[in-house]
Amino acid sequence: AAPMSEKRINHTVTLLLDGKVLVTGGGKEDGPFSKTAETYDSGTDTWKTVAPMTVSRSFHTATLLEDGRVLVVGGRGKRMLAELYDPVTDVWSSAGETEMARAEHNAVLLLDGRVLVTGGLGLITESEIYDPVANEWSTGSSLKIGRYRSSTVLLSDGRVVTCGGIGPDGILASSEVLASR
């Protein structure tokens, strides 16, 4: 495939509803981080630079919403401002602020269209839920063990499993199941 317009590490890659791929942010391990974004069209094997995010991000999450927009949350550098990307209009808009700055966290689309954000650097136990209809954040279920660099997946019954990662005593084998209240 054709190369991206710039070198990237610790960025996100999101498959859009139209089949294109959105790549956001990244940068060197300890900065500077990038606020650039681009899309890949596999049909033409081409990359296109799109509107940049409001802030630079690395170690963030990007979640495809049911309506085709992409929610981008967190990143190193204590990022609390969340953003929404609309690929139809190529415009970024505010998705409010999270209660806590998050990086190396997880985000998962819930069955009802909301997004659950868990964990992060600093061993965050609190989770937050973004409602794209109301454009609001609320508190979600708490993890028993704060963790970052873990993996999270939505189960078919609506619960969320978070497993592994790094916790207070190092690398974790533990898993937790959260209700998506």
PDB file of C-alpha atoms in Angstrom:
ATOM      1  CA  ALA A   1       0.000   0.000   0.000  1.00  0.00           C
ATOM      2  CA  ALA A   2       1.039   3.591  -0.493  1.00  0.00           C
ATOM      3  CA  PRO A   3       2.872   5.216   2.445  1.00  0.00           C
ATOM      4  CA  MET A   4       1.171   7.667   4.812  1.00  0.00           C
ATOM      5  CA  SER A   5       2.033  11.341   4.485  1.00  0.00           C
ATOM      6  CA  GLU A   6       4.150  11.223   7.663  1.00  0.00           C
ATOM      7  CA  LYS A   7       5.838   8.731   9.959  1.00  0.00           C
ATOM      8  CA  ARG A   8       3.645   7.741  12.920  1.00  0.00           C
ATOM      9  CA  ILE A   9       3.850   5.748  16.130  1.00  0.00           C
ATOM     10  CA  ASN A  10       1.288   5.486  18.970  1.00  0.00           C
ATOM     11  CA  HIS A  11      -1.468   6.738  16.649  1.00  0.00           C
ATOM     12  CA  THR A  12      -4.981   5.385  16.066  1.00  0.00           C
ATOM     13  CA  VAL A  13      -6.469   3.670  13.026  1.00  0.00           C
ATOM     14  CA  THR A  14     -10.255   3.562  12.562  1.00  0.00           C
ATOM     15  CA  LEU A  15     -12.268   1.915   9.792  1.00  0.00           C
ATOM     16  CA  LEU A  16     -14.936   4.400   8.676  1.00  0.00           C
ATOM     17  CA  LEU A  17     -18.433   3.491   7.459  1.00  0.00           C
ATOM     18  CA  ASP A  18     -17.486   4.279   3.847  1.00  0.00           C
ATOM     19  CA  GLY A  19     -14.604   1.793   3.962  1.00  0.00           C
ATOM     20  CA  LYS A  20     -11.867   4.400   4.232  1.00  0.00           C
ATOM     21  CA  VAL A  21      -9.389   4.318   7.109  1.00  0.00           C
ATOM     22  CA  LEU A  22      -8.850   7.313   9.419  1.00  0.00           C
ATOM     23  CA  VAL A  23      -5.429   7.713  11.058  1.00  0.00           C
ATOM     24  CA  THR A  24      -5.036  10.279  13.838  1.00  0.00           C
ATOM     25  CA  GLY A  25      -2.122  11.687  15.811  1.00  0.00           C
ATOM     26  CA  GLY A  26       0.942   9.844  16.982  1.00  0.00           C
ATOM     27  CA  GLY A  27       4.455  11.134  17.274  1.00  0.00           C
ATOM     28  CA  LYS A  28       7.658  10.308  19.034  1.00  0.00           C
ATOM     29  CA  GLU A  29       7.507   8.309  22.291  1.00  0.00           C
ATOM     30  CA  ASP A  30       7.927  11.401  24.490  1.00  0.00           C
ATOM     31  CA  GLY A  31       6.835  14.040  22.010  1.00  0.00           C
ATOM     32  CA  PRO A  32       6.345  16.078  20.130  1.00  0.00           C
ATOM     33  CA  PHE A  33       2.949  14.594  19.330  1.00  0.00           C
ATOM     34  CA  SER A  34       0.950  15.204  16.169  1.00  0.00           C
ATOM     35  CA  LYS A  35      -2.520  16.646  15.669  1.00  0.00           C
ATOM     36  CA  THR A  36      -2.617  15.647  12.011  1.00  0.00           C
ATOM     37  CA  ALA A  37      -5.068  13.196  10.505  1.00  0.00           C
ATOM     38  CA  GLU A  38      -5.363  11.449   7.162  1.00  0.00           C
ATOM     39  CA  THR A  39      -7.558   8.908   5.420  1.00  0.00           C
ATOM     40  CA  TYR A  40      -6.639   5.916   3.284  1.00  0.00           C
ATOM     41  CA  ASP A  41      -8.756   4.784   0.338  1.00  0.00           C
ATOM     42  CA  SER A  42      -7.926   1.169  -0.467  1.00  0.00           C
ATOM     43  CA  GLY A  43      -9.798   1.361  -3.774  1.00  0.00           C
ATOM     44  CA  THR A  44      -7.387   3.944  -5.134  1.00  0.00           C
ATOM     45  CA  ASP A  45      -4.425   3.150  -2.818  1.00  0.00           C
ATOM     46  CA  THR A  46      -4.192   6.813  -1.852  1.00  0.00           C
ATOM     47  CA  TRP A  47      -3.856   8.845   1.325  1.00  0.00           C
ATOM     48  CA  LYS A  48      -5.551  12.209   1.802  1.00  0.00           C
ATOM     49  CA  THR A  49      -4.694  14.711   4.523  1.00  0.00           C
ATOM     50  CA  VAL A  50      -7.849  15.748   6.367  1.00  0.00           C
ATOM     51  CA  ALA A  51      -8.582  18.456   8.922  1.00  0.00           C
ATOM     52  CA  PRO A  52      -6.254  18.298  11.953  1.00  0.00           C
ATOM     53  CA  MET A  53      -7.437  17.670  15.504  1.00  0.00           C
ATOM     54  CA  THR A  54      -7.624  20.613  17.896  1.00  0.00           C
ATOM     55  CA  VAL A  55      -4.779  19.247  20.043  1.00  0.00           C
ATOM     56  CA  SER A  56      -1.867  16.911  19.413  1.00  0.00           C
ATOM     57  CA  ARG A  57      -2.365  13.347  20.627  1.00  0.00           C
ATOM     58  CA  SER A  58      -0.452  10.132  21.165  1.00  0.00           C
ATOM     59  CA  PHE A  59      -1.547   7.014  23.099  1.00  0.00           C
ATOM     60  CA  HIS A  60      -5.180   8.128  22.645  1.00  0.00           C
ATOM     61  CA  THR A  61      -8.287   6.236  21.496  1.00  0.00           C
ATOM     62  CA  ALA A  62     -10.531   6.683  18.464  1.00  0.00           C
ATOM     63  CA  THR A  63     -13.969   5.030  18.466  1.00  0.00           C
ATOM     64  CA  LEU A  64     -16.334   4.824  15.500  1.00  0.00           C
ATOM     65  CA  LEU A  65     -19.823   5.906  16.563  1.00  0.00           C
ATOM     66  CA  GLU A  66     -23.024   4.494  15.092  1.00  0.00           C
ATOM     67  CA  ASP A  67     -23.647   7.689  13.098  1.00  0.00           C
ATOM     68  CA  GLY A  68     -20.230   7.469  11.398  1.00  0.00           C
ATOM     69  CA  ARG A  69     -18.444  10.119  13.446  1.00  0.00           C
ATOM     70  CA  VAL A  70     -15.277   9.229  15.369  1.00  0.00           C
ATOM     71  CA  LEU A  71     -14.793  10.025  19.065  1.00  0.00           C
ATOM     72  CA  VAL A  72     -11.161  10.761  19.977  1.00  0.00           C
ATOM     73  CA  VAL A  73     -10.274  10.727  23.675  1.00  0.00           C
ATOM     74  CA  GLY A  74      -7.174  11.422  25.731  1.00  0.00           C
ATOM     75  CA  GLY A  75      -3.517  11.122  24.922  1.00  0.00           C
ATOM     76  CA  ARG A  76      -0.235  11.832  26.600  1.00  0.00           C
ATOM     77  CA  GLY A  77       0.205  15.378  27.813  1.00  0.00           C
ATOM     78  CA  LYS A  78      -2.815  15.240  30.140  1.00  0.00           C
ATOM     79  CA  ARG A  79      -5.432  15.556  27.424  1.00  0.00           C
ATOM     80  CA  MET A  80      -8.971  15.982  28.749  1.00  0.00           C
ATOM     81  CA  LEU A  81     -10.601  17.575  25.709  1.00  0.00           C
ATOM     82  CA  ALA A  82     -12.436  14.955  23.643  1.00  0.00           C
ATOM     83  CA  GLU A  83     -13.166  15.553  19.973  1.00  0.00           C
ATOM     84  CA  LEU A  84     -15.548  14.288  17.311  1.00  0.00           C
ATOM     85  CA  TYR A  85     -14.516  13.907  13.677  1.00  0.00           C
ATOM     86  CA  ASP A  86     -17.194  13.979  10.992  1.00  0.00           C
ATOM     87  CA  PRO A  87     -15.749  12.365   7.847  1.00  0.00           C
ATOM     88  CA  VAL A  88     -18.619  13.659   5.697  1.00  0.00           C
ATOM     89  CA  THR A  89     -17.873  17.330   6.447  1.00  0.00           C
ATOM     90  CA  ASP A  90     -14.165  16.922   7.383  1.00  0.00           C
ATOM     91  CA  VAL A  91     -14.813  18.915  10.563  1.00  0.00           C
ATOM     92  CA  TRP A  92     -13.725  18.347  14.179  1.00  0.00           C
ATOM     93  CA  SER A  93     -16.019  19.454  17.004  1.00  0.00           C
ATOM     94  CA  SER A  94     -15.895  19.347  20.783  1.00  0.00           C
ATOM     95  CA  ALA A  95     -17.098  16.284  22.668  1.00  0.00           C
ATOM     96  CA  GLY A  96     -16.587  18.008  26.007  1.00  0.00           C
ATOM     97  CA  GLU A  97     -13.965  17.110  28.575  1.00  0.00           C
ATOM     98  CA  THR A  98     -13.358  13.917  30.477  1.00  0.00           C
ATOM     99  CA  GLU A  99     -13.140  14.105  34.288  1.00  0.00           C
ATOM    100  CA  MET A 100      -9.608  12.760  34.145  1.00  0.00           C
ATOM    101  CA  ALA A 101      -6.732  13.090  31.750  1.00  0.00           C
ATOM    102  CA  ARG A 102      -6.236   9.693  30.116  1.00  0.00           C
ATOM    103  CA  ALA A 103      -3.529   8.059  28.024  1.00  0.00           C
ATOM    104  CA  GLU A 104      -2.897   4.400  27.241  1.00  0.00           C
ATOM    105  CA  HIS A 105      -6.533   3.750  28.182  1.00  0.00           C
ATOM    106  CA  ASN A 106      -9.332   1.844  26.427  1.00  0.00           C
ATOM    107  CA  ALA A 107     -12.565   2.910  24.788  1.00  0.00           C
ATOM    108  CA  VAL A 108     -15.342   0.597  23.641  1.00  0.00           C
ATOM    109  CA  LEU A 109     -18.629   1.267  21.840  1.00  0.00           C
ATOM    110  CA  LEU A 110     -21.519  -0.052  23.936  1.00  0.00           C
ATOM    111  CA  LEU A 111     -24.656  -1.719  22.570  1.00  0.00           C
ATOM    112  CA  ASP A 112     -26.699   1.455  23.136  1.00  0.00           C
ATOM    113  CA  GLY A 113     -24.280   3.647  21.145  1.00  0.00           C
ATOM    114  CA  ARG A 114     -22.511   5.215  24.109  1.00  0.00           C
ATOM    115  CA  VAL A 115     -18.735   4.849  24.618  1.00  0.00           C
ATOM    116  CA  LEU A 116     -17.142   3.453  27.793  1.00  0.00           C
ATOM    117  CA  VAL A 117     -13.629   4.725  28.566  1.00  0.00           C
ATOM    118  CA  THR A 118     -11.592   2.804  31.152  1.00  0.00           C
ATOM    119  CA  GLY A 119      -8.153   2.873  32.769  1.00  0.00           C
ATOM    120  CA  GLY A 120      -5.145   4.873  31.770  1.00  0.00           C
ATOM    121  CA  LEU A 121      -1.758   6.082  32.950  1.00  0.00           C
ATOM    122  CA  GLY A 122      -1.800   6.897  36.632  1.00  0.00           C
ATOM    123  CA  LEU A 123      -3.609   3.601  37.310  1.00  0.00           C
ATOM    124  CA  ILE A 124      -7.047   5.165  36.893  1.00  0.00           C
ATOM    125  CA  THR A 125      -9.865   3.038  38.348  1.00  0.00           C
ATOM    126  CA  GLU A 126     -12.754   5.339  37.415  1.00  0.00           C
ATOM    127  CA  SER A 127     -14.459   4.863  34.080  1.00  0.00           C
ATOM    128  CA  GLU A 128     -16.435   7.395  32.102  1.00  0.00           C
ATOM    129  CA  ILE A 129     -19.231   7.070  29.580  1.00  0.00           C
ATOM    130  CA  TYR A 130     -19.751   9.391  26.611  1.00  0.00           C
ATOM    131  CA  ASP A 131     -23.282   9.830  25.257  1.00  0.00           C
ATOM    132  CA  PRO A 132     -23.067  11.105  21.661  1.00  0.00           C
ATOM    133  CA  VAL A 133     -26.768  12.035  21.525  1.00  0.00           C
ATOM    134  CA  ALA A 134     -26.544  14.337  24.559  1.00  0.00           C
ATOM    135  CA  ASN A 135     -22.832  15.164  23.959  1.00  0.00           C
ATOM    136  CA  GLU A 136     -22.257  14.527  27.682  1.00  0.00           C
ATOM    137  CA  TRP A 137     -19.943  12.549  29.933  1.00  0.00           C
ATOM    138  CA  SER A 138     -21.047  10.583  32.994  1.00  0.00           C
ATOM    139  CA  THR A 139     -19.398   8.300  35.540  1.00  0.00           C
ATOM    140  CA  GLY A 140     -19.303   4.580  34.786  1.00  0.00           C
ATOM    141  CA  SER A 141     -18.432   1.480  36.803  1.00  0.00           C
ATOM    142  CA  SER A 142     -15.053   1.523  38.564  1.00  0.00           C
ATOM    143  CA  LEU A 143     -12.261  -0.957  38.004  1.00  0.00           C
ATOM    144  CA  LYS A 144     -11.058  -2.822  41.087  1.00  0.00           C
ATOM    145  CA  ILE A 145      -7.460  -2.431  39.869  1.00  0.00           C
ATOM    146  CA  GLY A 146      -6.224   0.679  38.090  1.00  0.00           C
ATOM    147  CA  ARG A 147      -4.506  -0.354  34.874  1.00  0.00           C
ATOM    148  CA  TYR A 148      -3.132   0.918  31.598  1.00  0.00           C
ATOM    149  CA  ARG A 149      -2.068  -0.800  28.365  1.00  0.00           C
ATOM    150  CA  SER A 150      -4.814  -3.343  28.999  1.00  0.00           C
ATOM    151  CA  SER A 151      -7.271  -4.777  26.462  1.00  0.00           C
ATOM    152  CA  THR A 152     -11.018  -4.271  26.595  1.00  0.00           C
ATOM    153  CA  VAL A 153     -13.830  -5.924  24.658  1.00  0.00           C
ATOM    154  CA  LEU A 154     -17.625  -5.714  24.599  1.00  0.00           C
ATOM    155  CA  LEU A 155     -19.477  -8.973  25.264  1.00  0.00           C
ATOM    156  CA  SER A 156     -22.703  -9.818  23.431  1.00  0.00           C
ATOM    157  CA  ASP A 157     -24.714  -9.315  26.649  1.00  0.00           C
ATOM    158  CA  GLY A 158     -23.510  -5.700  26.982  1.00  0.00           C
ATOM    159  CA  ARG A 159     -20.939  -6.254  29.713  1.00  0.00           C
ATOM    160  CA  VAL A 160     -17.315  -5.247  29.154  1.00  0.00           C
ATOM    161  CA  VAL A 161     -14.222  -7.324  29.929  1.00  0.00           C
ATOM    162  CA  THR A 162     -10.900  -5.623  30.674  1.00  0.00           C
ATOM    163  CA  CYS A 163      -7.866  -7.865  30.999  1.00  0.00           C
ATOM    164  CA  GLY A 164      -4.152  -7.614  31.576  1.00  0.00           C
ATOM    165  CA  GLY A 165      -2.219  -4.404  31.352  1.00  0.00           C
ATOM    166  CA  ILE A 166       0.076  -2.766  33.849  1.00  0.00           C
ATOM    167  CA  GLY A 167      -1.121  -2.277  37.439  1.00  0.00           C
ATOM    168  CA  PRO A 168       0.398  -1.178  40.739  1.00  0.00           C
ATOM    169  CA  ASP A 169       2.547  -4.317  40.977  1.00  0.00           C
ATOM    170  CA  GLY A 170       3.569  -4.590  37.326  1.00  0.00           C
ATOM    171  CA  ILE A 171       2.136  -6.667  34.494  1.00  0.00           C
ATOM    172  CA  LEU A 172      -1.315  -8.092  35.296  1.00  0.00           C
ATOM    173  CA  ALA A 173      -2.919 -11.460  34.595  1.00  0.00           C
ATOM    174  CA  SER A 174      -6.197 -10.311  36.166  1.00  0.00           C
ATOM    175  CA  SER A 175      -9.423  -9.558  34.332  1.00  0.00           C
ATOM    176  CA  GLU A 176     -12.505  -7.616  35.307  1.00  0.00           C
ATOM    177  CA  VAL A 177     -16.068  -7.582  34.035  1.00  0.00           C
ATOM    178  CA  LEU A 178     -17.873  -4.255  34.104  1.00  0.00           C
ATOM    179  CA  ALA A 179     -21.573  -3.560  33.686  1.00  0.00           C
ATOM    180  CA  SER A 180     -22.273  -0.828  31.139  1.00  0.00           C
ATOM    181  CA  ARG A 181     -24.667   1.102  33.353  1.00  0.00           C
TER     182      ARG A 181
END
